[in-house]
Coordinates of N, CA and C in Angstrom, one line a residue:
Chain A
A1 N 110.2 89.4 85.8 CA 109.2 90.9 85.2 C 110.6 92.1 85.6
Q2 N 110.5 93.2 84.9 CA 111.2 94.1 85.3 C 110.9 95.1 86.6
S3 N 112.2 95.8 86.9 CA 112.0 96.3 88.2 C 113.3 97.2 88.2
V4 N 113.1 98.3 89.0 CA 114.3 99.0 89.1 C 114.8 99.5 90.7
T5 N 116.1 99.3 91.1 CA 116.3 99.5 92.7 C 117.3 100.6 92.5
Q6 N 117.1 101.9 93.1 CA 117.6 102.6 93.7 C 118.4 102.5 94.9
L7 N 119.6 102.7 94.8 CA 120.7 102.2 96.1 C 120.7 103.9 96.7
G8 N 120.2 104.0 97.8 CA 120.4 104.9 98.7 C 119.3 105.7 98.3
S9 N 118.2 106.2 99.4 CA 117.2 106.8 99.7 C 117.6 108.1 99.9
H10 N 118.8 108.5 100.5 CA 119.0 110.1 100.7 C 120.5 109.9 100.7
V11 N 120.9 111.1 99.5 CA 122.3 111.4 99.0 C 122.4 112.6 99.5
S12 N 123.3 113.0 100.2 CA 123.9 114.3 100.8 C 125.5 114.7 99.9
V13 N 125.1 116.0 99.2 CA 126.3 116.4 98.6 C 126.5 117.8 99.1
S14 N 128.1 118.5 99.0 CA 128.4 119.7 99.1 C 127.8 120.5 97.5
E15 N 127.7 121.7 97.5 CA 127.6 122.8 96.5 C 129.0 122.6 95.8
G16 N 128.8 122.2 94.4 CA 130.2 121.9 93.5 C 130.3 120.9 93.5
A17 N 130.5 120.1 94.8 CA 130.9 118.2 94.1 C 129.9 117.6 93.0
L18 N 130.6 116.3 93.1 CA 130.0 115.4 92.2 C 128.7 114.8 92.7
V19 N 128.2 114.9 91.6 CA 126.4 113.8 92.3 C 126.2 112.7 91.4
L20 N 126.0 111.8 92.3 CA 125.8 110.5 91.9 C 124.9 109.4 92.1
L21 N 124.0 109.8 91.5 CA 122.7 109.0 92.3 C 122.8 107.5 91.2
R22 N 122.5 106.2 91.8 CA 122.5 105.1 91.8 C 121.3 104.3 91.3
C23 N 120.9 103.7 90.3 CA 120.3 102.9 89.7 C 120.3 101.6 88.9
N24 N 120.0 100.7 89.5 CA 120.0 99.4 88.9 C 118.6 98.3 88.3
Y25 N 118.6 98.3 87.3 CA 117.3 97.7 86.5 C 117.7 95.9 86.5
S26 N 116.4 95.5 86.2 CA 116.4 94.1 85.9 C 115.3 94.1 84.8
S27 N 116.1 93.5 83.7 CA 115.0 93.2 82.3 C 115.1 92.0 81.4
S28 N 114.1 91.8 81.0 CA 114.5 90.1 80.3 C 114.6 90.6 78.9
V29 N 114.8 92.0 78.5 CA 114.5 92.4 77.1 C 115.1 93.6 77.2
P30 N 115.8 94.2 76.1 CA 116.6 95.7 76.1 C 115.5 96.5 77.0
P31 N 116.1 97.3 77.9 CA 115.0 98.5 78.1 C 115.0 99.5 77.8
Y32 N 113.7 100.6 77.7 CA 114.1 101.6 78.0 C 114.0 102.5 79.4
L33 N 115.0 103.2 79.6 CA 115.2 103.8 80.9 C 115.5 105.3 80.7
F34 N 114.6 105.8 82.4 CA 114.5 107.2 82.4 C 114.9 107.5 83.8
W35 N 115.3 109.2 84.0 CA 115.4 109.8 85.0 C 114.5 110.7 85.1
Y36 N 113.7 111.0 86.3 CA 112.9 112.1 86.3 C 112.8 112.6 87.9
V37 N 112.9 113.9 87.9 CA 113.1 114.8 89.2 C 111.7 115.3 89.8
Q38 N 111.7 114.8 90.8 CA 110.3 115.8 91.5 C 110.7 117.0 92.7
Y39 N 110.4 118.2 92.3 CA 110.5 119.2 93.5 C 109.3 119.1 94.0
P40 N 109.4 119.8 95.6 CA 108.4 119.4 96.3 C 107.0 120.0 95.9
N41 N 106.1 119.0 96.2 CA 104.7 119.2 95.8 C 104.3 119.9 94.4
Q42 N 105.2 119.0 93.5 CA 105.1 119.4 92.3 C 105.2 117.6 91.1
G43 N 104.9 118.1 90.1 CA 104.9 116.5 89.8 C 106.0 115.9 88.9
L44 N 106.4 115.2 88.0 CA 107.8 114.5 87.8 C 108.0 115.5 86.2
Q45 N 109.5 115.8 86.5 CA 109.9 116.1 85.3 C 111.1 115.3 84.7
L46 N 110.7 115.0 83.5 CA 111.9 114.2 82.6 C 112.9 114.8 82.6
L47 N 114.4 114.1 83.0 CA 115.8 114.6 83.1 C 116.3 114.3 81.7
L48 N 116.3 112.5 81.3 CA 116.7 112.0 80.1 C 116.2 110.9 80.3
K49 N 116.4 110.1 78.9 CA 116.1 109.0 78.8 C 117.2 108.2 78.0
Y50 N 116.8 106.8 78.2 CA 117.8 106.2 77.3 C 116.9 105.2 76.3
T51 N 117.0 105.1 75.3 CA 116.4 104.0 74.2 C 116.7 103.2 73.4
T52 N 117.6 103.6 72.7 CA 118.8 102.7 71.8 C 119.5 103.7 71.3
G53 N 121.2 103.3 70.8 CA 121.7 104.1 70.6 C 122.7 104.4 71.6
A54 N 123.3 105.6 71.5 CA 124.5 105.9 72.3 C 124.0 105.7 73.9
T55 N 125.0 105.0 74.4 CA 125.0 104.8 76.0 C 125.1 105.9 76.9
L56 N 125.8 106.7 76.6 CA 125.9 107.8 77.5 C 125.0 109.1 76.9
V57 N 124.0 109.3 77.8 CA 123.0 110.1 77.2 C 123.1 111.5 78.5
K58 N 122.8 112.5 77.4 CA 122.9 113.9 78.1 C 121.8 114.5 78.5
G59 N 121.2 114.7 79.4 CA 119.9 115.4 79.8 C 119.9 116.9 80.4
I60 N 118.7 117.4 80.8 CA 118.6 118.7 81.1 C 119.6 119.2 82.3
N61 N 120.0 120.5 82.6 CA 120.5 121.0 83.6 C 121.5 120.3 84.4
G62 N 122.5 120.0 83.1 CA 123.9 119.4 83.0 C 123.7 118.0 83.7
F63 N 123.0 117.1 83.5 CA 122.8 115.8 84.2 C 123.3 114.9 83.0
E64 N 124.2 114.0 83.6 CA 123.8 112.6 82.1 C 124.1 111.1 83.4
A65 N 123.7 110.4 82.5 CA 123.6 109.4 82.8 C 124.0 108.1 81.8
E66 N 125.1 106.8 82.0 CA 125.5 106.0 81.2 C 124.7 104.6 81.4
F67 N 124.1 103.9 80.4 CA 123.6 102.8 80.2 C 124.9 101.6 80.3
K68 N 124.8 101.0 81.2 CA 125.9 99.9 81.3 C 125.0 98.5 81.2
K69 N 125.1 98.0 80.0 CA 124.1 96.4 79.8 C 124.8 95.3 80.9
S70 N 126.4 95.3 80.8 CA 127.0 94.1 81.5 C 126.7 94.5 83.3
E71 N 126.6 95.3 83.7 CA 126.3 96.0 85.1 C 124.9 96.0 85.4
T72 N 124.0 96.0 84.5 CA 122.5 96.4 84.6 C 122.2 97.7 85.7
S73 N 123.4 99.1 85.1 CA 123.3 100.2 85.8 C 122.9 101.2 84.5
F74 N 122.4 101.9 85.2 CA 121.7 103.4 84.8 C 122.0 104.6 85.5
H75 N 123.2 105.0 85.9 CA 123.4 105.6 87.2 C 123.6 107.4 86.5
L76 N 123.0 108.2 87.7 CA 122.9 109.7 87.1 C 124.1 110.2 87.8
T77 N 124.7 111.3 86.8 CA 125.6 112.2 87.5 C 126.0 113.4 87.2
K78 N 126.3 114.3 87.8 CA 126.5 115.8 87.3 C 127.3 116.1 88.1
P79 N 128.9 116.6 87.0 CA 130.0 117.2 87.6 C 129.8 118.1 88.9
S80 N 128.9 119.1 89.0 CA 129.0 120.1 89.9 C 128.1 120.5 90.4
A81 N 127.4 120.2 91.5 CA 126.3 120.1 92.6 C 125.6 121.8 92.6
H82 N 124.6 122.2 91.9 CA 123.9 123.4 92.6 C 123.0 123.3 93.7
M83 N 122.8 124.6 94.1 CA 121.7 124.3 95.3 C 120.3 124.2 94.8
S84 N 120.2 124.2 93.6 CA 118.8 123.9 92.9 C 118.5 122.8 92.2
D85 N 119.6 122.0 92.3 CA 119.1 120.4 91.9 C 118.9 119.6 93.3
A86 N 118.9 120.4 94.7 CA 117.9 119.2 95.7 C 116.5 119.6 95.1
A87 N 116.1 117.8 95.4 CA 115.0 117.5 95.1 C 115.0 116.0 95.1
E88 N 113.9 115.0 94.5 CA 114.0 113.8 94.7 C 113.7 113.3 93.3
Y89 N 115.0 112.2 92.8 CA 115.0 111.7 91.6 C 114.3 110.5 91.7
F90 N 113.9 110.2 90.3 CA 113.4 108.6 90.2 C 113.7 108.1 89.4
C91 N 114.2 106.6 89.1 CA 114.6 106.1 88.1 C 113.6 105.5 87.6
A92 N 113.1 104.9 86.5 CA 112.0 104.3 86.0 C 112.4 103.3 84.5
V93 N 111.8 102.4 84.1 CA 111.9 101.3 83.0 C 110.6 101.4 82.7
S94 N 110.5 101.2 81.3 CA 109.2 101.2 80.5 C 109.3 99.7 80.1
V95 N 107.9 99.3 80.6 CA 107.9 97.8 80.4 C 106.4 97.6 79.8
R96 N 106.2 96.9 79.2 CA 105.0 96.2 78.3 C 103.9 96.0 79.5
S97 N 102.7 97.0 79.6 CA 101.5 96.6 80.3 C 100.4 95.7 79.7
G98 N 100.7 95.1 78.5 CA 99.9 94.3 77.8 C 100.1 94.7 76.3
G99 N 99.7 93.5 75.8 CA 100.1 93.6 74.0 C 100.7 94.7 73.4
S100 N 100.8 95.8 73.4 CA 101.9 96.7 72.8 C 102.0 98.1 73.4
N101 N 101.4 97.9 74.3 CA 101.3 98.8 75.5 C 102.4 99.0 76.7
Y102 N 102.7 99.8 76.9 CA 104.2 100.0 78.0 C 103.6 100.6 79.1
K103 N 104.0 100.7 80.4 CA 103.7 101.7 81.2 C 105.5 101.8 82.1
L104 N 105.6 102.8 83.0 CA 106.6 103.1 83.7 C 106.6 102.4 84.9
T105 N 107.4 101.7 85.5 CA 107.7 101.2 86.8 C 109.1 102.1 87.1
F106 N 108.7 102.5 88.6 CA 109.7 103.2 89.0 C 110.7 102.8 90.1
G107 N 111.6 103.4 90.6 CA 112.1 103.1 91.8 C 111.6 103.8 93.2
K108 N 112.1 103.6 94.3 CA 111.7 104.1 95.8 C 112.0 105.4 95.6
G109 N 112.9 106.3 94.7 CA 113.2 107.6 95.1 C 114.7 107.8 95.7
T110 N 115.3 108.6 95.1 CA 116.7 108.8 96.0 C 116.5 110.9 96.4
L111 N 116.6 111.0 97.6 CA 116.4 112.2 98.2 C 117.7 112.8 97.8
L112 N 117.9 114.1 97.1 CA 119.3 114.6 96.8 C 119.1 115.9 97.9
T113 N 120.0 116.1 98.6 CA 120.3 117.1 99.4 C 121.6 118.0 98.7
V114 N 121.6 119.8 98.7 CA 122.8 119.8 98.2 C 123.1 121.3 99.9
N115 N 124.2 121.0 100.2 CA 124.7 122.0 101.3 C 125.6 122.8 101.1
P116 N 125.2 123.9 101.2 CA 126.1 125.2 101.1 C 127.5 125.2 101.4
Chain B
E1 N 102.1 125.1 72.3 CA 101.9 123.8 73.2 C 101.9 123.6 74.7
T2 N 100.3 123.0 74.7 CA 99.9 123.3 76.6 C 100.7 121.8 77.1
G3 N 101.0 122.4 78.2 CA 101.5 120.7 79.0 C 100.0 120.2 79.6
V4 N 100.6 119.2 80.6 CA 99.7 118.2 81.1 C 98.8 118.9 82.7
T5 N 97.8 119.0 82.7 CA 97.4 119.7 83.4 C 96.1 119.0 84.1
Q6 N 96.2 119.0 85.7 CA 95.1 118.1 86.6 C 94.5 119.1 87.4
S7 N 93.6 118.7 87.9 CA 92.7 119.2 88.7 C 91.6 118.5 89.6
P8 N 91.6 118.7 90.8 CA 92.0 119.9 91.6 C 93.3 119.4 91.9
T9 N 94.2 120.8 92.5 CA 95.6 120.4 93.2 C 95.6 119.6 94.5
H10 N 94.5 120.0 95.5 CA 94.5 119.4 96.6 C 92.8 119.1 96.9
L11 N 92.6 117.9 97.5 CA 91.4 117.4 97.8 C 91.3 116.8 99.3
I12 N 90.3 117.0 99.7 CA 90.1 116.4 101.1 C 88.7 115.7 101.5
K13 N 88.6 114.2 101.5 CA 87.2 113.6 101.3 C 87.7 112.5 102.4
T14 N 86.3 112.2 102.7 CA 86.0 111.2 104.0 C 86.1 110.0 103.4
R15 N 86.0 109.0 104.6 CA 86.4 107.7 104.0 C 84.7 107.1 103.7
G16 N 84.8 106.4 102.5 CA 83.8 105.9 102.3 C 83.2 106.8 100.9
Q17 N 83.7 108.0 101.0 CA 83.0 108.7 100.0 C 83.9 108.4 98.3
Q18 N 83.1 109.1 97.2 CA 83.8 109.0 96.1 C 84.4 110.1 95.7
V19 N 85.5 110.0 94.6 CA 86.2 111.3 94.3 C 86.4 110.9 92.5
T20 N 86.2 112.2 91.7 CA 86.5 112.3 90.4 C 88.0 113.1 90.6
L21 N 88.9 113.0 89.6 CA 90.1 113.6 89.6 C 90.1 113.9 88.1
R22 N 90.7 114.9 87.7 CA 90.5 114.9 86.2 C 92.0 115.6 85.7
C23 N 92.2 115.3 84.3 CA 93.5 115.6 83.7 C 93.3 115.8 82.3
S24 N 94.0 117.0 81.6 CA 93.7 117.2 80.3 C 95.1 117.0 80.0
S25 N 95.6 116.2 78.5 CA 96.8 115.6 78.3 C 97.4 116.8 77.2
Q26 N 98.6 116.5 77.3 CA 99.2 117.2 76.3 C 98.7 117.4 74.9
S27 N 98.5 118.6 74.4 CA 98.3 118.5 72.8 C 98.9 117.6 72.1
G28 N 98.4 117.0 71.2 CA 99.0 116.1 70.1 C 98.9 114.4 70.9
H29 N 98.7 114.4 72.2 CA 98.9 113.3 72.5 C 97.6 112.4 72.9
N30 N 97.9 111.0 72.8 CA 96.6 110.1 72.9 C 96.4 109.3 73.9
T31 N 97.4 109.2 74.5 CA 97.5 108.1 75.8 C 97.9 109.0 76.8
V32 N 96.8 108.4 78.1 CA 96.9 109.1 79.5 C 96.9 107.7 80.2
S33 N 97.8 108.1 81.5 CA 98.0 107.0 82.4 C 98.3 107.7 83.6
W34 N 97.9 106.6 84.6 CA 97.3 107.2 86.1 C 98.5 106.8 86.8
Y35 N 99.0 107.5 87.6 CA 100.3 106.9 89.0 C 99.6 107.5 90.2
Q36 N 99.7 106.6 91.5 CA 99.2 106.9 92.8 C 101.0 106.9 93.4
Q37 N 101.0 108.0 94.1 CA 102.4 108.1 94.5 C 101.8 108.6 96.1
A38 N 102.5 107.2 96.8 CA 102.1 107.6 98.4 C 103.4 108.3 98.9
L39 N 103.1 108.8 100.2 CA 104.6 109.6 100.8 C 105.6 108.6 100.8
G40 N 106.8 109.0 100.2 CA 107.9 108.9 100.5 C 107.9 107.6 99.6
Q41 N 107.2 107.1 98.6 CA 107.2 106.0 97.6 C 107.1 106.8 96.2
G42 N 107.8 105.7 95.2 CA 107.6 106.1 94.0 C 106.3 105.7 93.5
P43 N 106.2 107.1 92.2 CA 104.7 106.1 91.9 C 104.2 105.0 91.2
Q44 N 103.1 104.6 91.6 CA 102.8 103.3 91.0 C 101.5 103.3 89.9
F45 N 102.0 102.5 88.9 CA 101.1 102.8 87.8 C 99.6 102.2 88.1
I46 N 98.6 102.7 87.9 CA 97.1 102.4 88.2 C 96.4 101.6 86.8
F47 N 96.4 102.5 85.8 CA 96.2 102.6 84.5 C 96.2 103.4 83.7
Q48 N 96.0 102.8 82.0 CA 96.5 103.7 81.2 C 95.4 103.4 79.7
Y49 N 94.8 104.7 79.6 CA 93.6 104.8 77.8 C 94.7 105.5 77.0
Y50 N 93.8 104.5 76.1 CA 94.4 105.0 74.8 C 93.5 104.9 73.9
R51 N 92.7 106.0 73.0 CA 92.1 106.2 72.3 C 90.4 105.7 73.0
E52 N 90.3 106.2 74.0 CA 89.3 105.7 75.0 C 89.1 104.7 75.8
E53 N 89.8 103.7 75.5 CA 89.9 102.5 75.5 C 90.6 102.0 76.9
E54 N 90.8 101.4 77.9 CA 91.6 101.1 79.0 C 92.6 100.0 78.5
N55 N 93.9 100.3 78.3 CA 94.8 99.6 77.7 C 95.8 99.0 78.7
G56 N 95.8 98.9 79.7 CA 96.4 98.3 80.6 C 96.2 98.7 82.0
R57 N 96.3 98.0 83.1 CA 96.0 98.2 84.3 C 97.2 97.7 85.1
G58 N 97.0 98.2 86.1 CA 98.1 97.7 87.3 C 97.5 97.3 88.5
N59 N 98.0 97.1 89.8 CA 97.4 96.0 91.0 C 96.5 97.2 91.9
F60 N 95.4 97.5 91.2 CA 94.8 98.3 91.8 C 93.4 97.6 91.8
P61 N 92.5 97.8 93.0 CA 91.2 97.0 92.9 C 90.4 97.9 91.7
P62 N 88.8 97.3 91.6 CA 88.1 97.7 90.6 C 87.5 98.9 91.1
R63 N 87.5 99.2 92.3 CA 86.6 100.8 92.7 C 88.0 102.0 92.0
F64 N 89.0 101.5 91.7 CA 89.6 102.8 90.8 C 89.1 102.2 89.2
S65 N 88.6 103.7 88.9 CA 88.0 103.6 87.5 C 88.6 104.9 86.9
G66 N 88.4 104.4 85.4 CA 88.6 105.6 84.5 C 87.7 105.9 83.2
L67 N 87.8 106.9 82.9 CA 87.4 107.3 81.5 C 88.4 108.0 80.4
Q68 N 88.5 108.3 79.1 CA 89.3 108.8 78.6 C 88.1 109.3 77.6
F69 N 88.1 110.8 77.7 CA 87.3 111.3 76.5 C 87.8 111.7 75.1
P70 N 87.1 111.9 74.0 CA 87.4 112.0 72.6 C 88.4 112.9 72.7
N71 N 88.7 113.9 73.3 CA 89.6 115.2 73.3 C 90.7 114.6 74.1
Y72 N 90.9 113.4 74.2 CA 91.9 112.5 75.2 C 92.3 113.1 76.4
S73 N 91.2 113.9 76.9 CA 91.4 114.2 78.3 C 90.8 113.0 79.3
S74 N 91.3 112.9 80.5 CA 90.8 111.6 81.2 C 90.0 112.0 83.0
E75 N 89.7 111.1 83.2 CA 89.0 111.2 84.6 C 89.7 109.9 85.1
L76 N 89.9 109.9 86.9 CA 89.9 109.0 87.5 C 89.3 108.7 88.8
N77 N 88.2 107.9 88.7 CA 87.2 107.8 89.9 C 88.1 106.5 91.0
V78 N 87.6 107.4 92.0 CA 87.7 106.1 93.1 C 86.7 106.2 94.2
N79 N 86.1 104.9 94.4 CA 84.8 105.0 94.9 C 85.0 104.1 96.4
A80 N 84.2 104.4 97.4 CA 84.6 103.8 98.7 C 86.0 104.1 99.1
L81 N 86.2 105.4 99.6 CA 87.2 105.7 99.5 C 88.2 105.0 101.0
E82 N 89.1 104.7 101.2 CA 89.5 104.3 102.3 C 90.7 105.2 102.7
L83 N 91.4 105.1 104.2 CA 92.3 106.0 104.4 C 93.8 106.0 103.5
D84 N 94.1 104.6 103.1 CA 95.5 104.4 102.6 C 95.2 105.1 101.1
D85 N 94.2 105.4 100.6 CA 94.3 106.2 99.2 C 94.5 107.5 99.1
S86 N 94.8 107.8 100.4 CA 95.7 109.3 100.8 C 96.9 109.1 99.6
A87 N 97.2 109.7 98.8 CA 98.7 109.9 98.0 C 98.4 111.3 97.2
L88 N 99.1 111.5 96.3 CA 99.4 112.3 95.1 C 99.1 111.5 94.0
Y89 N 98.4 111.8 93.2 CA 97.8 111.2 91.9 C 98.4 111.9 90.9
L90 N 99.1 111.1 90.2 CA 99.9 111.9 88.7 C 99.3 111.3 87.6
C91 N 99.0 112.1 86.7 CA 98.5 111.7 85.1 C 99.6 112.0 84.5
A92 N 99.8 111.0 83.4 CA 101.3 111.5 82.5 C 100.3 111.4 80.8
S93 N 100.9 112.1 80.2 CA 100.2 111.7 78.6 C 101.5 111.3 77.9
S94 N 101.4 111.0 76.8 CA 102.1 110.4 75.8 C 101.7 109.8 74.8
Q95 N 102.5 109.8 73.3 CA 102.3 109.3 72.2 C 102.4 108.3 71.8
G96 N 101.2 107.5 71.4 CA 101.1 106.1 70.7 C 100.8 105.4 72.2
Q97 N 101.1 104.2 71.8 CA 100.4 103.1 72.9 C 100.9 102.5 74.0
G98 N 101.0 103.7 74.8 CA 101.9 103.7 76.5 C 103.2 104.6 76.3
T99 N 104.1 104.3 77.5 CA 105.1 105.4 77.6 C 106.4 104.6 77.3
R100 N 106.2 104.4 76.0 CA 107.7 103.3 75.9 C 108.9 104.3 75.8
F101 N 108.3 105.6 75.0 CA 109.6 106.4 75.2 C 109.6 107.8 75.9
E102 N 108.2 108.3 76.2 CA 108.4 109.7 77.0 C 107.1 109.8 77.3
A103 N 107.2 110.4 78.9 CA 105.9 110.5 79.4 C 106.0 112.1 80.0
F104 N 104.8 112.7 79.9 CA 104.6 114.1 80.6 C 103.6 114.0 81.6
F105 N 104.4 114.5 82.6 CA 103.5 114.7 83.8 C 102.8 115.5 84.4
G106 N 101.7 116.0 85.0 CA 101.0 117.0 85.2 C 101.7 117.1 86.9
Q107 N 101.0 118.4 87.5 CA 101.7 118.7 88.8 C 101.1 117.8 89.8
G108 N 99.9 116.8 89.7 CA 99.3 116.0 90.6 C 98.4 116.5 91.4
T109 N 97.5 115.4 91.7 CA 96.1 116.1 92.8 C 96.4 115.4 94.2
R110 N 96.8 116.0 95.1 CA 96.9 115.7 96.4 C 95.8 115.3 97.1
L111 N 95.4 113.7 97.3 CA 93.9 113.4 97.9 C 94.6 113.0 99.5
T112 N 94.0 113.7 100.2 CA 94.0 113.3 101.5 C 92.4 112.8 101.9
V113 N 92.5 111.5 102.8 CA 91.0 110.9 103.1 C 91.1 110.9 104.2
V114 N 90.1 111.3 105.1 CA 90.2 111.6 106.7 C 89.0 110.8 107.3

């Protein structure tokens, strides 16, 4: 069964520093991978997605992620953190829920804190 | 293009009661999925509706049920509420049979069971 593991429930960085949020997946078939961000008391906003093709994916707000099949990883990075990046980040994999249907399976999330 | 909207935003219910949560899907989307997000956890898949029929279900008991209407809006119903049902309930809409490529989420309904 497909699953996602996010390493580190809480990451703290200084403003301007590199952001690295780790995600490893388990999938018996080529995965569709996503990163979502959740600000307090809000729903989920899609940051970026990997379906097929280029393994380096660029998203909104300066974030990007690289799909590495050999490492079963899809880590999220941003070169320079901004205070507004403070939020919870979820990695997700799209898996079949029956027939030709798909659902999202999420990791437990990583809370990003940005210090001034 | 309108986004996904959910109502109400907050709700307090008593254990044993029933609740109905509502979701309007994004324009042009025919699939709605519901997720439960307990405090400090990632969202968990409840079920999905495609063209008014249930199209996949997660590990939730039958007291969690739903509907999808011809305009693709959806309801989540929970009977016999338990304290553990307290969570943020998220609705997501997508095009096609499920969230293979992209899902758009509403802001959620915060349900508190006391």
